[in-house]
Amino acid sequence: MTPELLAPAGSPEALRAAVESGADAVYLGWGAFNARRGAQNFSEEEFAQSLAYCRIRGVRVFLTLNILLSDRELPAALETARTASRLGVDAVLVQDWGLFALLRAALPDLPLHASTQMSLFTSGGASEIAGDGCRRVVLARECSREETADICRNCPAEIETFVHGALCMCYSGQCAFSALVGGRSGNRGRCAQPCRLPYGVNEAAKNQRPLSLKDSCLASCLSEMAEAGTACLKIEGRMRRPSYVAAVTEIYARLLRENRGPTAEEQDTLERAFSRSGFTDAYWRGRKGPEMLGFRPENAAAPAAPASPRREKGRVPVRFRCRVKAELPCALTAEDEDGRAVTVSGPVPEAARTRPLTEEDLIARLGKTGGTPYLCRRAEAVVEPGLSLSASAVNALRRDALEALSAARAAPPKRRELDPPPLPEADCAADEPAFTVSVTTAAQLTGGLLDFRPARVYVPLELAANFPSLPQADTEWCAVLPRVWRDRDEDLLRRWLEKVRDLGVTGLLLGNLGHFPLVREGGWRLYGDYGLNVFNSRSLAYLGEKGLSSACLSFELRFSQIRDMRKLLPAEAIVYGRLPLMITENCLIQNSVGCRCDRPNVLNDRTGAAFPLLPAFGHRTEVENCRPLYLADRPDYRRLGLAFARLRFTTETPEECVRVFRAYRQHAAPEGEFTRGLYLRGVE
């Protein structure tokens, strides 16, 4: 089956360009809650007009509500979705768990799609959200052909994959670089793209761009994507111009229609539309490496995108049946391929004075649908002999029929609207939080650290699985599951889980939706990590239903937002440590200086700031902030109702870990460079 072609529509002009160029569906932002808030987007009037325009032409429209939302924003986001549903939007893309649960309950007939911002890249994660009522899952861009095929086979929902456009170095939904460095959150649709700037790995920043990837182009892989089971191919680019949308959409529509790869001329057109040092298909091919890197110089000329949209393509086939009888108003029925049929009437025909109207004449006149969204595929006519009907009357009859058919096609489906369900009555707020500790190395687990008796100690699963035993301590031992993995890794993860259970680990820290089906039946105590992006009370309720006993809140929240959040689960916040900026499929160290992941490595920016690079499971990289978060001297975090306050140790020596824990016990003032994070200033 040919996949649906989904094109970006950052403006009404781009939407028309996409539709005229052969898109089967478009995705757009309307209102304040979407991941491309810098795009022109749509006014309410433009949104309603665009929905009608697309519905008439058989093009589906998906609304992006794919950002994290605070408790105060959820009611407005729900109203946005209500209005869109009433107008006939075909689906809504969502990132936030709380909004997902709210829409599923309040608008049960509105199809929901899991945005790539949900960070889904395994069969378990995709199936988990599908089981909660999600119709389609947009996979992480990093998934290969084989991985995508496995997920398509195992997930009951449709699978959507990106086919063309910009690639982020970080997994979507897991990037805090823009937020922590500049206060503009990618999770809130305000990414400033610091990844496109120069950096140096273990040296001063020069003209290297180790975080900037080429755009993806899978034009030569379309048959493979269809064979893998992909239901929808998505072109990235809501920030791009209409000419870009037209050029790229037209080529992909043609390739799908003709079931072939691109010619050299078509490939050149794609590159002239926009590229960064060319294109890459590496992730789809299961590869990674420095050959994926690319950028556009700051003084690069504006891209030239020759657009030649096939305006006849995509016109709606229609069938006419007309009756012209004496002494009766003439009648015309117009029917589309979906079975919608409308009938209109016109004047009573007169007796012919000269040449009478024939069935052939009438059929020829009815077929003149140029300048409309319709294409006459067949016309039938019954004309009694000796009658006359003017050409203008036939034209008016045809026009009235097509207008009535357009109204029928544009009519939104009827969907239920229910009251939002109330939040549970649970109150898990604490008077003051207990400290938890996460470590990165075995050396950090000293007796001096454990003497502080943290409520929990979080240890990476791959590290704990190699311990001969756990230190004796008055604490709960918890294993941290890898934030990124693949289906093929799950047998190894299960073996490690059995190993750490035997050592005495009783809790697991989950940072991805795909962790739940992996561990749910194991009898573990389950806790949520920051990778789940918990931003509101309804997210806590949703994750609590899934079995979490507590959850770490997003570190992009302000103190006031944390304070006002209903603590439907015991809530945790990171209060010390280098906050994670990125997790990348590419090993940044390997790409730049070769394999030396067993030694300290840093990413240097143009200001001289050094961001530690830590190896992550699967030969991936986690980029840490250049300065540690420090709150020991601030009483604020102790008054928010948090149950747990985490000290996150990454690059610290064993002695520094002990010193930091002691400082938090004593509410000591900071020493050296530090940051207050986003808790005071918040994010856009």
PDB file of N, CA, C and O in Angstrom, residues 274-302:
ATOM      1  N   PHE A 274      16.804  23.200  -0.402  1.00  0.00           N
ATOM      2  CA  PHE A 274      17.490  23.435   0.873  1.00  0.00           C
ATOM      3  C   PHE A 274      18.307  22.198   1.213  1.00  0.00           C
ATOM      4  O   PHE A 274      17.812  21.078   1.120  1.00  0.00           O
ATOM      5  N   SER A 275      19.545  22.412   1.613  1.00  0.00           N
ATOM      6  CA  SER A 275      20.360  21.321   2.146  1.00  0.00           C
ATOM      7  C   SER A 275      21.463  21.918   3.001  1.00  0.00           C
ATOM      8  O   SER A 275      21.769  23.106   2.909  1.00  0.00           O
ATOM      9  N   ARG A 276      22.041  21.078   3.819  1.00  0.00           N
ATOM     10  CA  ARG A 276      23.206  21.462   4.622  1.00  0.00           C
ATOM     11  C   ARG A 276      24.371  20.575   4.196  1.00  0.00           C
ATOM     12  O   ARG A 276      24.477  19.447   4.665  1.00  0.00           O
ATOM     13  N   SER A 277      25.195  21.075   3.299  1.00  0.00           N
ATOM     14  CA  SER A 277      26.330  20.296   2.782  1.00  0.00           C
ATOM     15  C   SER A 277      25.859  18.990   2.166  1.00  0.00           C
ATOM     16  O   SER A 277      26.524  17.954   2.284  1.00  0.00           O
ATOM     17  N   GLY A 278      24.714  19.020   1.531  1.00  0.00           N
ATOM     18  CA  GLY A 278      24.162  17.801   0.959  1.00  0.00           C
ATOM     19  C   GLY A 278      23.169  17.147   1.901  1.00  0.00           C
ATOM     20  O   GLY A 278      22.681  17.765   2.854  1.00  0.00           O
ATOM     21  N   PHE A 279      22.860  15.871   1.637  1.00  0.00           N
ATOM     22  CA  PHE A 279      21.859  15.131   2.406  1.00  0.00           C
ATOM     23  C   PHE A 279      22.483  13.882   3.029  1.00  0.00           C
ATOM     24  O   PHE A 279      23.609  13.496   2.703  1.00  0.00           O
ATOM     25  N   THR A 280      21.707  13.257   3.902  1.00  0.00           N
ATOM     26  CA  THR A 280      22.122  11.987   4.489  1.00  0.00           C
ATOM     27  C   THR A 280      20.926  11.048   4.591  1.00  0.00           C
ATOM     28  O   THR A 280      19.796  11.502   4.786  1.00  0.00           O
ATOM     29  N   ASP A 281      21.193   9.740   4.449  1.00  0.00           N
ATOM     30  CA  ASP A 281      20.188   8.714   4.733  1.00  0.00           C
ATOM     31  C   ASP A 281      20.728   7.724   5.758  1.00  0.00           C
ATOM     32  O   ASP A 281      20.270   6.596   5.856  1.00  0.00           O
ATOM     33  N   ALA A 282      21.731   8.174   6.534  1.00  0.00           N
ATOM     34  CA  ALA A 282      22.498   7.263   7.380  1.00  0.00           C
ATOM     35  C   ALA A 282      21.641   6.576   8.436  1.00  0.00           C
ATOM     36  O   ALA A 282      21.760   5.362   8.639  1.00  0.00           O
ATOM     37  N   TYR A 283      20.798   7.314   9.134  1.00  0.00           N
ATOM     38  CA  TYR A 283      20.006   6.673  10.184  1.00  0.00           C
ATOM     39  C   TYR A 283      19.130   5.563   9.601  1.00  0.00           C
ATOM     40  O   TYR A 283      19.016   4.478  10.176  1.00  0.00           O
ATOM     41  N   TRP A 284      18.491   5.829   8.480  1.00  0.00           N
ATOM     42  CA  TRP A 284      17.638   4.807   7.864  1.00  0.00           C
ATOM     43  C   TRP A 284      18.460   3.583   7.472  1.00  0.00           C
ATOM     44  O   TRP A 284      17.991   2.455   7.568  1.00  0.00           O
ATOM     45  N   ARG A 285      19.700   3.807   7.068  1.00  0.00           N
ATOM     46  CA  ARG A 285      20.587   2.714   6.672  1.00  0.00           C
ATOM     47  C   ARG A 285      21.255   2.041   7.864  1.00  0.00           C
ATOM     48  O   ARG A 285      22.048   1.106   7.695  1.00  0.00           O
ATOM     49  N   GLY A 286      20.960   2.522   9.075  1.00  0.00           N
ATOM     50  CA  GLY A 286      21.554   1.909  10.259  1.00  0.00           C
ATOM     51  C   GLY A 286      22.985   2.337  10.497  1.00  0.00           C
ATOM     52  O   GLY A 286      23.752   1.625  11.152  1.00  0.00           O
ATOM     53  N   ARG A 287      23.346   3.506   9.980  1.00  0.00           N
ATOM     54  CA  ARG A 287      24.715   3.994  10.145  1.00  0.00           C
ATOM     55  C   ARG A 287      24.705   5.295  10.939  1.00  0.00           C
ATOM     56  O   ARG A 287      23.682   5.947  11.093  1.00  0.00           O
ATOM     57  N   LYS A 288      25.870   5.667  11.403  1.00  0.00           N
ATOM     58  CA  LYS A 288      26.079   6.976  12.008  1.00  0.00           C
ATOM     59  C   LYS A 288      27.557   7.299  11.870  1.00  0.00           C
ATOM     60  O   LYS A 288      28.360   6.434  11.537  1.00  0.00           O
ATOM     61  N   GLY A 289      27.914   8.551  12.095  1.00  0.00           N
ATOM     62  CA  GLY A 289      29.303   8.924  11.937  1.00  0.00           C
ATOM     63  C   GLY A 289      29.464  10.341  11.433  1.00  0.00           C
ATOM     64  O   GLY A 289      28.487  11.036  11.124  1.00  0.00           O
ATOM     65  N   PRO A 290      30.717  10.812  11.334  1.00  0.00           N
ATOM     66  CA  PRO A 290      30.963  12.218  10.987  1.00  0.00           C
ATOM     67  C   PRO A 290      30.511  12.595   9.583  1.00  0.00           C
ATOM     68  O   PRO A 290      30.325  13.782   9.305  1.00  0.00           O
ATOM     69  N   GLU A 291      30.321  11.598   8.706  1.00  0.00           N
ATOM     70  CA  GLU A 291      29.848  11.938   7.362  1.00  0.00           C
ATOM     71  C   GLU A 291      28.419  12.483   7.384  1.00  0.00           C
ATOM     72  O   GLU A 291      27.950  13.045   6.384  1.00  0.00           O
ATOM     73  N   MET A 292      27.721  12.358   8.503  1.00  0.00           N
ATOM     74  CA  MET A 292      26.372  12.904   8.628  1.00  0.00           C
ATOM     75  C   MET A 292      26.373  14.406   8.907  1.00  0.00           C
ATOM     76  O   MET A 292      25.334  15.056   8.804  1.00  0.00           O
ATOM     77  N   LEU A 293      27.516  14.964   9.292  1.00  0.00           N
ATOM     78  CA  LEU A 293      27.566  16.357   9.711  1.00  0.00           C
ATOM     79  C   LEU A 293      27.497  17.291   8.515  1.00  0.00           C
ATOM     80  O   LEU A 293      28.063  17.014   7.450  1.00  0.00           O
ATOM     81  N   GLY A 294      26.806  18.409   8.705  1.00  0.00           N
ATOM     82  CA  GLY A 294      26.707  19.399   7.638  1.00  0.00           C
ATOM     83  C   GLY A 294      26.069  20.674   8.154  1.00  0.00           C
ATOM     84  O   GLY A 294      25.356  20.664   9.155  1.00  0.00           O
ATOM     85  N   PHE A 295      26.343  21.773   7.470  1.00  0.00           N
ATOM     86  CA  PHE A 295      25.761  23.048   7.893  1.00  0.00           C
ATOM     87  C   PHE A 295      25.689  23.992   6.708  1.00  0.00           C
ATOM     88  O   PHE A 295      26.295  23.765   5.658  1.00  0.00           O
ATOM     89  N   ARG A 296      24.938  25.051   6.878  1.00  0.00           N
ATOM     90  CA  ARG A 296      24.867  26.124   5.884  1.00  0.00           C
ATOM     91  C   ARG A 296      25.639  27.319   6.425  1.00  0.00           C
ATOM     92  O   ARG A 296      25.384  27.771   7.541  1.00  0.00           O
ATOM     93  N   PRO A 297      26.595  27.844   5.669  1.00  0.00           N
ATOM     94  CA  PRO A 297      27.324  29.034   6.131  1.00  0.00           C
ATOM     95  C   PRO A 297      26.370  30.184   6.404  1.00  0.00           C
ATOM     96  O   PRO A 297      25.306  30.299   5.797  1.00  0.00           O
ATOM     97  N   GLU A 298      26.761  31.043   7.336  1.00  0.00           N
ATOM     98  CA  GLU A 298      25.898  32.165   7.705  1.00  0.00           C
ATOM     99  C   GLU A 298      25.634  33.101   6.526  1.00  0.00           C
ATOM    100  O   GLU A 298      24.609  33.764   6.474  1.00  0.00           O
ATOM    101  N   ASN A 299      26.592  33.166   5.584  1.00  0.00           N
ATOM    102  CA  ASN A 299      26.418  34.057   4.428  1.00  0.00           C
ATOM    103  C   ASN A 299      25.901  33.321   3.204  1.00  0.00           C
ATOM    104  O   ASN A 299      25.997  33.825   2.080  1.00  0.00           O
ATOM    105  N   ALA A 300      25.337  32.120   3.404  1.00  0.00           N
ATOM    106  CA  ALA A 300      24.833  31.344   2.268  1.00  0.00           C
ATOM    107  C   ALA A 300      23.673  32.081   1.607  1.00  0.00           C
ATOM    108  O   ALA A 300      22.840  32.706   2.274  1.00  0.00           O
ATOM    109  N   ALA A 301      23.640  31.990   0.288  1.00  0.00           N
ATOM    110  CA  ALA A 301      22.549  32.628  -0.458  1.00  0.00           C
ATOM    111  C   ALA A 301      21.227  31.948  -0.132  1.00  0.00           C
ATOM    112  O   ALA A 301      21.191  30.761   0.218  1.00  0.00           O
ATOM    113  N   ALA A 302      20.164  32.704  -0.217  1.00  0.00           N
ATOM    114  CA  ALA A 302      18.840  32.121   0.026  1.00  0.00           C
ATOM    115  C   ALA A 302      18.599  30.978  -0.954  1.00  0.00           C
ATOM    116  O   ALA A 302      18.916  31.099  -2.142  1.00  0.00           O
TER     117      ALA A 302
END
